[in-house]
Tab-separated table of C-alpha atoms in Angstrom:
chain	number	residue	atom	x	y	z
A	4	GLN	CA	-6.624	72.906	146.145
A	5	VAL	CA	-5.456	71.472	142.821
A	6	GLN	CA	-1.824	72.307	142.136
A	7	LEU	CA	1.075	71.313	139.904
A	8	VAL	CA	4.385	71.925	141.664
A	9	GLU	CA	7.519	71.952	139.517
A	10	SER	CA	11.155	71.479	140.455
A	11	GLY	CA	14.508	70.862	138.779
A	12	GLY	CA	15.213	74.068	136.893
A	13	GLY	CA	18.560	75.799	136.837
A	14	LEU	CA	21.639	76.760	134.838
A	15	VAL	CA	23.462	74.228	132.660
A	16	GLN	CA	26.110	74.380	129.958
A	17	PRO	CA	25.328	73.482	126.348
A	18	GLY	CA	25.343	69.717	125.956
A	19	GLY	CA	24.389	69.174	129.570
A	20	SER	CA	21.337	67.522	131.099
A	21	LEU	CA	18.562	68.336	133.536
A	22	ARG	CA	15.480	66.549	134.804
A	23	LEU	CA	12.294	68.392	135.644
A	24	SER	CA	9.656	67.041	137.994
A	25	CYS	CA	6.022	68.017	138.358
A	26	ALA	CA	3.928	66.713	141.242
A	27	ALA	CA	0.153	67.009	141.080
A	28	SER	CA	-1.878	67.397	144.244
A	29	GLY	CA	-5.589	67.599	144.940
A	30	ARG	CA	-6.572	65.211	142.150
A	31	THR	CA	-5.134	62.971	139.474
A	32	PHE	CA	-4.932	63.788	135.771
A	33	ASN	CA	-5.201	61.364	132.880
A	34	THR	CA	-2.985	63.401	130.579
A	35	MET	CA	-0.089	65.689	131.434
A	36	GLY	CA	2.785	67.375	129.683
A	37	TRP	CA	5.164	70.294	129.345
A	38	PHE	CA	5.177	73.634	127.566
A	39	ARG	CA	7.900	76.268	127.458
A	40	GLN	CA	8.146	79.972	126.816
A	41	ALA	CA	11.370	81.618	125.686
A	42	PRO	CA	11.972	85.359	126.127
A	43	GLY	CA	9.908	87.333	123.627
A	44	LYS	CA	8.169	84.253	122.253
A	45	ASP	CA	4.819	82.523	122.628
A	46	ARG	CA	4.369	79.520	124.845
A	47	GLU	CA	4.981	76.329	122.881
A	48	PHE	CA	4.261	72.658	123.371
A	49	VAL	CA	7.194	70.445	124.375
A	50	SER	CA	5.842	67.016	125.279
A	51	GLY	CA	2.843	65.118	126.628
A	52	ILE	CA	2.034	61.699	128.067
A	53	THR	CA	-1.122	59.671	128.768
A	54	TRP	CA	-1.902	57.978	132.074
A	55	SER	CA	-2.796	54.476	130.943
A	56	PHE	CA	-0.125	53.207	128.530
A	57	GLY	CA	2.246	56.149	128.593
A	58	VAL	CA	1.746	57.146	124.968
A	59	THR	CA	4.017	60.120	124.327
A	60	LEU	CA	4.128	63.108	122.012
A	61	TYR	CA	7.065	65.450	121.354
A	62	ALA	CA	7.740	68.682	119.571
A	63	ASP	CA	10.115	68.242	116.639
A	64	SER	CA	12.621	70.585	118.254
A	65	VAL	CA	13.175	68.265	121.241
A	66	LYS	CA	12.511	64.814	119.805
A	67	GLY	CA	15.461	62.510	120.404
A	68	ARG	CA	16.853	64.719	123.175
A	69	PHE	CA	14.002	64.958	125.696
A	70	THR	CA	12.106	62.096	127.309
A	71	ILE	CA	8.832	62.431	129.182
A	72	SER	CA	7.751	59.870	131.769
A	73	ARG	CA	5.429	59.569	134.737
A	74	ASP	CA	5.092	57.753	138.023
A	75	ASN	CA	1.385	57.090	138.464
A	76	ALA	CA	1.760	56.067	142.114
A	77	LYS	CA	3.380	59.418	142.906
A	78	ASN	CA	1.128	61.373	140.548
A	79	THR	CA	4.279	62.919	139.111
A	80	VAL	CA	5.458	63.627	135.579
A	81	TYR	CA	9.104	64.078	134.576
A	82	LEU	CA	11.002	65.593	131.697
A	83	GLN	CA	14.541	64.334	131.132
A	84	MET	CA	16.413	66.855	128.996
A	85	ASN	CA	19.684	65.796	127.361
A	86	ARG	CA	22.083	67.521	124.976
A	87	LEU	CA	20.648	70.869	125.902
A	88	LYS	CA	21.085	73.791	123.524
A	89	PRO	CA	21.028	77.550	124.159
A	90	GLU	CA	17.725	77.711	122.282
A	91	ASP	CA	16.210	75.462	124.958
A	92	THR	CA	16.478	78.376	127.386
A	93	ALA	CA	12.956	79.115	128.572
A	94	VAL	CA	10.521	78.954	131.427
A	95	TYR	CA	9.113	75.437	131.448
A	96	TYR	CA	5.521	74.902	132.540
A	97	CYS	CA	3.980	71.658	133.652
A	98	ALA	CA	0.476	71.158	132.274
A	99	ALA	CA	-2.548	68.985	133.003
A	100	PHE	CA	-4.936	68.651	130.079
A	101	ARG	CA	-8.733	68.669	130.180
A	102	LEU	CA	-8.990	65.546	128.041
A	103	ALA	CA	-6.375	64.348	125.551
A	104	VAL	CA	-2.773	65.443	125.156
A	105	SER	CA	-2.738	68.505	122.940
A	106	ARG	CA	-0.258	70.938	121.424
A	107	ARG	CA	-2.714	73.742	122.214
A	108	GLY	CA	-2.421	75.699	125.407
A	109	GLU	CA	-6.177	76.252	125.260
A	110	ASP	CA	-6.637	72.559	126.109
A	111	VAL	CA	-4.715	72.833	129.379
A	112	GLU	CA	-6.817	72.709	132.530
A	113	VAL	CA	-4.148	73.400	135.167
A	114	TRP	CA	-0.704	74.989	134.823
A	115	GLY	CA	2.361	74.620	136.985
A	116	GLN	CA	4.094	77.716	138.312
A	117	GLY	CA	6.936	77.528	135.796
A	118	THR	CA	10.632	76.848	136.306
A	119	LEU	CA	13.500	78.572	134.493
A	120	ILE	CA	16.047	76.577	132.509
A	121	THR	CA	19.038	78.566	131.282
A	122	VAL	CA	21.466	76.901	128.878
A	123	SER	CA	24.622	78.973	128.632
A	124	SER	CA	28.386	78.745	128.881
């Protein structure tokens, strides 16, 4: 059974930080990343990373605040989120891509279950 299991969601105040983790089981993936979906909005790309050299890609809305990384030995990808804003509130989904990192959800092969991040005072 191929699964992506997420953890690390929760409630934080504006300006705070959280780190999300996503552990893949059943197989390894060459490219992984994160999407998010805010209430009433479409799912959007957040970040992606390659297996080999860790080449990264970020949405403009999170660049400079979020950092994606991975531990190849643990088959786990992380998303460090700093200086969180209320507009970051969303369900965050881990994603494993079919081939290359992509901003398109159609290119995702396996999705995580989603974890809720709420940024509020």
